[in-house]
Amino acid sequence: MSHPTLTIDEVMSPSPYSIQVDATLSDAHELMRSHHIRHLPVLDGDRLVGMVTERDLHLMETLSDVDPDEVTVGEAMTPDPYAVQIGTNLRDVAIALASRKYGSAVVLDGDRVVGVFTTVDALRVLSHLL
């Protein structure tokens, strides 16, 4: 059975939203809530330094003495997130996500964040193939 060759940029969620590493957990919650997203690339200036998810925020907030208005995203993020360049073959990304048990990939154009590919995006692609 032949499948179309898709690239990551054809199926990613465009990501105009990101957050700075020194923003608070409350800032991240607000951004996620207002835009109905669960993953935020974390930047230090313009440089990608991490990924923070809704799950990361909730986990951090279960720790004692964590004030979401004072603790930074940098303390909750996963550093060095899985990132791929636009044009990367979707099959390669899917294999990497599954084998490494990652929930998302940040999509870059050079050094600039242009999108995020999540398990929801993967399910959307799968639903079109079935």
Coordinates of N, CA, C and O in Angstrom, one line a residue:
M1 N 0.8 -1.2 0.0 CA 0.0 0.0 0.0 C 0.9 1.2 0.0 O 1.8 1.4 0.8
S2 N 0.6 2.1 -0.9 CA 1.4 3.4 -1.0 C 0.8 4.5 -0.2 O -0.4 4.7 -0.2
H3 N 1.6 5.2 0.5 CA 1.2 6.3 1.3 C 1.8 7.6 0.8 O 3.0 7.6 0.3
P4 N 1.1 8.7 0.9 CA 1.7 10.0 0.4 C 2.9 10.3 1.3 O 3.0 10.0 2.5
T5 N 3.9 11.0 0.7 CA 5.0 11.5 1.4 C 4.7 12.9 1.9 O 4.6 13.8 1.1
L6 N 4.5 13.0 3.2 CA 4.2 14.3 3.8 C 5.4 14.8 4.5 O 6.2 14.1 5.1
T7 N 5.5 16.2 4.6 CA 6.5 16.8 5.4 C 5.8 17.4 6.6 O 4.6 17.7 6.6
I8 N 6.6 17.6 7.6 CA 6.1 18.1 8.9 C 5.4 19.4 8.8 O 4.4 19.6 9.4
D9 N 5.9 20.3 7.9 CA 5.2 21.6 7.8 C 3.8 21.5 7.1 O 3.0 22.5 7.2
E10 N 3.5 20.4 6.5 CA 2.2 20.3 5.9 C 1.2 19.9 6.9 O 0.0 20.0 6.6
V11 N 1.6 19.4 8.0 CA 0.6 18.8 9.0 C 0.8 19.4 10.4 O 0.0 19.1 11.3
M12 N 1.7 20.3 10.6 CA 2.0 20.8 12.0 C 0.9 21.9 12.3 O 0.2 22.3 11.4
S13 N 0.8 22.2 13.6 CA 0.0 23.3 14.0 C 0.9 24.6 14.0 O 1.9 24.6 14.6
P14 N 0.6 25.5 13.1 CA 1.4 26.7 13.1 C 1.5 27.3 14.5 O 0.5 27.3 15.2
S15 N 2.6 27.8 15.0 CA 2.8 28.2 16.3 C 3.2 29.6 16.5 O 4.4 29.9 16.6
P16 N 2.2 30.5 16.4 CA 2.6 31.9 16.6 C 2.8 32.2 18.1 O 3.3 33.2 18.5
Y17 N 2.5 31.2 19.0 CA 2.6 31.4 20.4 C 3.8 30.7 21.0 O 4.1 29.5 20.7
S18 N 4.6 31.4 21.8 CA 5.7 30.9 22.5 C 5.7 31.7 23.8 O 5.0 32.6 24.0
I19 N 6.7 31.3 24.7 CA 6.8 32.0 26.0 C 8.2 32.2 26.3 O 9.1 31.3 26.0
Q20 N 8.6 33.2 27.0 CA 9.9 33.5 27.4 C 10.3 32.6 28.7 O 9.4 32.4 29.5
V21 N 11.5 32.3 28.8 CA 12.0 31.4 29.8 C 11.7 32.0 31.2 O 11.5 31.2 32.2
D22 N 11.7 33.3 31.3 CA 11.5 33.9 32.6 C 10.1 34.3 33.0 O 9.8 34.9 34.0
A23 N 9.1 33.9 32.1 CA 7.7 34.1 32.4 C 7.3 33.2 33.5 O 7.9 32.2 33.8
T24 N 6.2 33.6 34.2 CA 5.8 32.7 35.3 C 4.8 31.6 34.8 O 4.3 31.6 33.7
L25 N 4.6 30.6 35.7 CA 3.7 29.6 35.4 C 2.3 30.1 35.2 O 1.6 29.6 34.3
S26 N 1.9 31.1 35.9 CA 0.6 31.8 35.7 C 0.5 32.4 34.3 O -0.5 32.3 33.6
D27 N 1.6 33.0 33.8 CA 1.6 33.5 32.5 C 1.4 32.4 31.4 O 0.6 32.6 30.5
A28 N 2.1 31.3 31.6 CA 1.9 30.2 30.7 C 0.5 29.6 30.7 O -0.1 29.3 29.7
H29 N -0.1 29.5 31.9 CA -1.5 29.0 32.0 C -2.4 29.9 31.2 O -3.3 29.4 30.5
E30 N -2.2 31.2 31.4 CA -3.1 32.2 30.8 C -3.0 32.1 29.2 O -4.0 32.1 28.5
L31 N -1.8 32.0 28.8 CA -1.5 31.9 27.3 C -2.1 30.6 26.7 O -2.8 30.6 25.7
M32 N -1.9 29.5 27.4 CA -2.5 28.2 27.0 C -4.0 28.3 27.0 O -4.7 27.8 26.1
R33 N -4.6 28.8 28.1 CA -6.0 28.8 28.2 C -6.7 29.7 27.2 O -7.6 29.4 26.5
S34 N -6.1 30.9 27.0 CA -6.7 31.9 26.0 C -6.6 31.4 24.6 O -7.4 31.8 23.8
H35 N -5.6 30.6 24.3 CA -5.5 30.1 22.9 C -5.8 28.6 22.7 O -5.5 28.1 21.6
H36 N -6.3 28.0 23.7 CA -6.7 26.6 23.7 C -5.5 25.7 23.1 O -5.7 24.9 22.2
I37 N -4.4 25.8 23.8 CA -3.2 25.0 23.4 C -2.6 24.4 24.6 O -2.9 24.8 25.8
R38 N -1.8 23.3 24.4 CA -1.3 22.6 25.6 C 0.3 22.5 25.5 O 0.9 22.0 26.5
H39 N 0.9 23.0 24.5 CA 2.3 23.0 24.3 C 2.8 24.4 24.0 O 2.2 25.1 23.1
L40 N 3.9 24.9 24.7 CA 4.4 26.2 24.4 C 6.0 26.0 24.2 O 6.6 25.6 25.2
P41 N 6.5 26.4 23.0 CA 7.9 26.5 22.9 C 8.4 27.6 23.9 O 7.8 28.6 24.0
V42 N 9.5 27.3 24.5 CA 10.1 28.3 25.5 C 11.3 28.9 24.8 O 12.2 28.2 24.3
L43 N 11.4 30.2 24.8 CA 12.5 31.0 24.2 C 13.3 31.8 25.2 O 12.7 32.2 26.2
D44 N 14.5 31.9 24.9 CA 15.4 32.8 25.6 C 15.8 33.9 24.6 O 16.6 33.6 23.7
G45 N 15.1 35.0 24.6 CA 15.2 35.9 23.5 C 14.5 35.3 22.3 O 13.3 35.0 22.3
D46 N 15.3 35.0 21.2 CA 14.8 34.4 20.0 C 15.2 32.9 19.9 O 14.8 32.2 19.0
R47 N 16.0 32.4 20.9 CA 16.5 31.1 20.8 C 15.6 30.1 21.6 O 15.3 30.3 22.7
L48 N 15.3 29.0 20.9 CA 14.5 27.9 21.5 C 15.4 27.2 22.6 O 16.5 26.7 22.4
V49 N 14.8 27.2 23.8 CA 15.6 26.5 24.9 C 14.8 25.4 25.6 O 15.3 24.7 26.5
G50 N 13.5 25.3 25.3 CA 12.7 24.3 26.0 C 11.3 24.2 25.4 O 10.9 24.9 24.5
M51 N 10.5 23.3 26.1 CA 9.1 23.1 25.8 C 8.4 23.0 27.1 O 8.9 22.3 28.0
V52 N 7.3 23.7 27.3 CA 6.5 23.5 28.5 C 5.1 23.1 28.1 O 4.6 23.6 27.1
T53 N 4.6 22.1 28.8 CA 3.3 21.6 28.5 C 2.3 21.9 29.7 O 2.8 22.1 30.8
E54 N 1.1 21.7 29.4 CA 0.1 21.9 30.5 C 0.4 20.9 31.6 O 0.3 21.2 32.8
R55 N 0.8 19.7 31.2 CA 1.1 18.6 32.2 C 2.3 19.1 33.1 O 2.3 18.9 34.3
D56 N 3.4 19.7 32.4 CA 4.5 20.2 33.2 C 4.1 21.2 34.3 O 4.6 21.2 35.4
L57 N 3.2 22.1 33.9 CA 2.7 23.1 34.8 C 2.0 22.5 36.0 O 2.3 22.9 37.1
H58 N 1.1 21.6 35.7 CA 0.4 20.9 36.8 C 1.3 20.1 37.7 O 1.1 20.2 38.9
L59 N 2.2 19.4 37.1 CA 3.2 18.7 37.9 C 4.0 19.6 38.9 O 4.1 19.3 40.1
M60 N 4.5 20.6 38.3 CA 5.3 21.6 39.1 C 4.4 22.2 40.3 O 4.9 22.3 41.4
E61 N 3.2 22.4 40.0 CA 2.3 23.0 41.0 C 1.9 22.1 42.1 O 1.4 22.5 43.1
T62 N 2.1 20.8 41.9 CA 1.9 19.8 43.0 C 3.0 19.8 44.0 O 2.8 19.3 45.1
L63 N 4.1 20.4 43.7 CA 5.2 20.5 44.7 C 4.9 21.6 45.7 O 4.3 22.6 45.5
S64 N 5.4 21.3 47.0 CA 5.1 22.3 48.0 C 5.9 23.6 47.8 O 7.0 23.5 47.1
D65 N 5.4 24.6 48.2 CA 6.1 25.9 48.1 C 6.2 26.5 46.7 O 7.1 27.3 46.4
V66 N 5.4 26.0 45.8 CA 5.4 26.5 44.4 C 4.3 27.5 44.3 O 3.1 27.2 44.4
D67 N 4.7 28.8 44.0 CA 3.7 29.8 43.8 C 3.7 30.1 42.2 O 4.7 30.6 41.7
P68 N 2.6 29.8 41.6 CA 2.6 30.0 40.1 C 2.8 31.4 39.6 O 3.2 31.6 38.5
D69 N 2.7 32.4 40.5 CA 3.0 33.8 40.2 C 4.4 34.1 40.4 O 4.8 35.2 40.0
E70 N 5.2 33.2 40.9 CA 6.6 33.5 41.1 C 7.6 32.5 40.4 O 8.7 32.9 40.0
V71 N 7.2 31.2 40.3 CA 8.0 30.2 39.7 C 8.0 30.5 38.2 O 7.0 30.7 37.6
T72 N 9.2 30.3 37.6 CA 9.3 30.6 36.1 C 9.1 29.4 35.3 O 9.2 28.2 35.8
V73 N 8.7 29.6 34.1 CA 8.6 28.5 33.1 C 9.9 27.8 32.9 O 9.9 26.5 32.8
G74 N 11.0 28.5 33.1 CA 12.3 27.8 32.9 C 12.5 26.7 34.0 O 13.2 25.7 33.7
E75 N 11.8 26.8 35.1 CA 11.9 25.8 36.1 C 11.0 24.6 35.9 O 11.2 23.5 36.4
A76 N 10.0 24.7 35.0 CA 9.1 23.7 34.7 C 9.3 23.0 33.3 O 8.8 21.9 33.1
M77 N 10.0 23.7 32.5 CA 10.1 23.2 31.1 C 11.0 22.0 30.9 O 11.8 21.7 31.8
T78 N 10.9 21.4 29.8 CA 11.8 20.3 29.4 C 12.8 21.0 28.5 O 12.5 21.6 27.5
P79 N 14.1 21.0 29.0 CA 15.1 21.7 28.1 C 15.4 20.9 26.9 O 15.2 19.7 26.8
D80 N 16.0 21.5 25.9 CA 16.4 20.9 24.7 C 15.3 20.0 24.0 O 15.5 18.8 23.9
P81 N 14.2 20.6 23.7 CA 13.1 19.8 23.1 C 13.5 19.2 21.8 O 14.4 19.7 21.1
Y82 N 12.7 18.2 21.4 CA 12.9 17.6 20.1 C 12.4 18.6 19.1 O 11.3 19.1 19.1
A83 N 13.3 18.9 18.2 CA 13.0 19.9 17.1 C 13.5 19.5 15.8 O 14.5 18.8 15.7
V84 N 12.7 19.8 14.8 CA 13.0 19.4 13.4 C 12.8 20.7 12.5 O 12.1 21.6 12.8
Q85 N 13.5 20.6 11.3 CA 13.4 21.7 10.4 C 12.1 21.5 9.5 O 11.7 20.3 9.2
I86 N 11.6 22.6 8.9 CA 10.5 22.4 7.9 C 11.1 21.6 6.8 O 12.3 21.6 6.5
G87 N 10.2 20.8 6.2 CA 10.6 19.9 5.1 C 11.0 18.5 5.6 O 11.2 17.6 4.8
T88 N 11.1 18.3 6.9 CA 11.4 17.0 7.4 C 10.3 16.0 7.1 O 9.1 16.4 7.3
N89 N 10.6 14.8 6.7 CA 9.7 13.8 6.4 C 8.8 13.5 7.6 O 9.4 13.2 8.7
L90 N 7.5 13.5 7.5 CA 6.6 13.2 8.6 C 6.9 11.8 9.2 O 6.9 11.6 10.4
R91 N 7.2 10.8 8.3 CA 7.4 9.5 8.8 C 8.6 9.4 9.8 O 8.6 8.8 10.8
D92 N 9.7 10.2 9.5 CA 10.9 10.3 10.3 C 10.5 10.9 11.7 O 11.0 10.4 12.7
V93 N 9.7 11.9 11.7 CA 9.3 12.5 12.9 C 8.4 11.6 13.7 O 8.6 11.4 14.9
A94 N 7.5 10.9 13.1 CA 6.6 10.0 13.8 C 7.4 8.8 14.4 O 7.1 8.4 15.6
I95 N 8.4 8.3 13.7 CA 9.2 7.3 14.3 C 10.0 7.8 15.5 O 10.1 7.1 16.5
A96 N 10.5 9.0 15.4 CA 11.3 9.5 16.5 C 10.4 9.8 17.7 O 10.7 9.4 18.9
L97 N 9.2 10.3 17.5 CA 8.3 10.6 18.6 C 7.9 9.3 19.3 O 7.9 9.2 20.5
A98 N 7.6 8.3 18.5 CA 7.1 7.0 19.1 C 8.3 6.3 19.8 O 8.1 5.8 20.9
S99 N 9.4 6.2 19.2 CA 10.5 5.5 19.8 C 11.1 6.2 21.1 O 11.5 5.5 22.0
R100 N 11.0 7.5 21.1 CA 11.5 8.3 22.3 C 10.4 8.6 23.3 O 10.7 9.2 24.3
K101 N 9.2 8.3 22.9 CA 8.0 8.6 23.8 C 7.9 10.1 24.0 O 7.6 10.5 25.1
Y102 N 8.1 10.9 23.0 CA 7.9 12.3 23.1 C 6.4 12.7 22.7 O 5.9 12.0 21.8
G103 N 5.9 13.7 23.3 CA 4.6 14.1 23.0 C 4.5 15.2 21.9 O 3.4 15.5 21.4
S104 N 5.6 15.7 21.5 CA 5.5 16.8 20.5 C 6.9 17.0 19.9 O 7.9 16.6 20.4
A105 N 6.9 17.7 18.8 CA 8.1 18.2 18.1 C 7.9 19.7 17.8 O 6.9 20.1 17.3
V106 N 9.0 20.5 18.0 CA 9.0 21.9 17.6 C 9.5 21.9 16.2 O 10.4 21.2 15.9
V107 N 8.8 22.7 15.4 CA 9.2 22.8 14.0 C 9.9 24.2 13.8 O 9.3 25.2 14.2
L108 N 11.1 24.1 13.2 CA 11.9 25.3 13.0 C 12.1 25.6 11.5 O 12.1 24.7 10.7
D109 N 12.2 26.9 11.2 CA 12.7 27.4 9.9 C 14.0 28.1 10.3 O 14.0 29.2 10.7
G110 N 15.1 27.3 10.1 CA 16.4 27.8 10.6 C 16.4 27.8 12.1 O 16.2 26.7 12.7
D111 N 16.5 28.9 12.8 CA 16.4 29.0 14.2 C 15.0 29.5 14.7 O 14.8 29.5 15.9
R112 N 14.2 29.8 13.8 CA 12.9 30.4 14.2 C 11.8 29.4 14.3 O 11.6 28.5 13.5
V113 N 11.1 29.4 15.5 CA 10.0 28.5 15.7 C 8.8 28.9 14.8 O 8.3 30.0 14.8
V114 N 8.3 27.9 14.0 CA 7.2 28.1 13.1 C 6.0 27.2 13.4 O 4.9 27.4 12.8
G115 N 6.2 26.2 14.2 CA 5.1 25.3 14.5 C 5.4 24.3 15.5 O 6.5 24.2 16.0
V116 N 4.4 23.5 15.9 CA 4.5 22.4 16.8 C 3.7 21.3 16.2 O 2.6 21.5 15.6
F117 N 4.3 20.1 16.3 CA 3.6 18.9 15.9 C 3.3 18.0 17.1 O 4.3 17.7 17.8
T118 N 2.1 17.8 17.4 CA 1.7 17.1 18.7 C 1.0 15.8 18.3 O 0.7 15.5 17.1
T119 N 0.7 15.0 19.3 CA 0.0 13.8 19.1 C -1.4 14.0 18.5 O -1.9 13.2 17.8
V120 N -2.0 15.1 18.8 CA -3.3 15.5 18.2 C -3.2 15.7 16.7 O -4.0 15.2 15.9
D121 N -2.1 16.3 16.3 CA -1.8 16.5 14.9 C -1.6 15.1 14.2 O -2.1 14.9 13.1
A122 N -0.9 14.3 14.9 CA -0.6 12.9 14.4 C -1.9 12.2 14.2 O -2.1 11.5 13.2
L123 N -2.8 12.3 15.2 CA -4.1 11.6 15.1 C -4.9 12.1 13.9 O -5.6 11.4 13.2
R124 N -4.8 13.4 13.7 CA -5.5 14.1 12.6 C -5.1 13.5 11.2 O -5.9 13.1 10.4
V125 N -3.7 13.3 11.1 CA -3.2 12.8 9.9 C -3.6 11.3 9.7 O -4.1 10.9 8.7
L126 N -3.5 10.6 10.8 CA -3.9 9.2 10.8 C -5.4 9.0 10.4 O -5.8 8.1 9.6
S127 N -6.3 9.9 10.9 CA -7.7 9.8 10.6 C -8.0 10.0 9.1 O -8.9 9.4 8.5
H128 N -7.1 10.8 8.4 CA -7.3 11.0 7.0 C -6.8 9.8 6.2 O -7.2 9.6 5.0
L129 N -5.9 9.0 6.8 CA -5.3 7.9 6.1 C -6.2 6.6 6.2 O -6.0 5.7 5.4
L130 N -7.0 6.6 7.2 CA -7.9 5.4 7.4 C -9.2 5.5 6.7 O -9.7 6.4 6.4

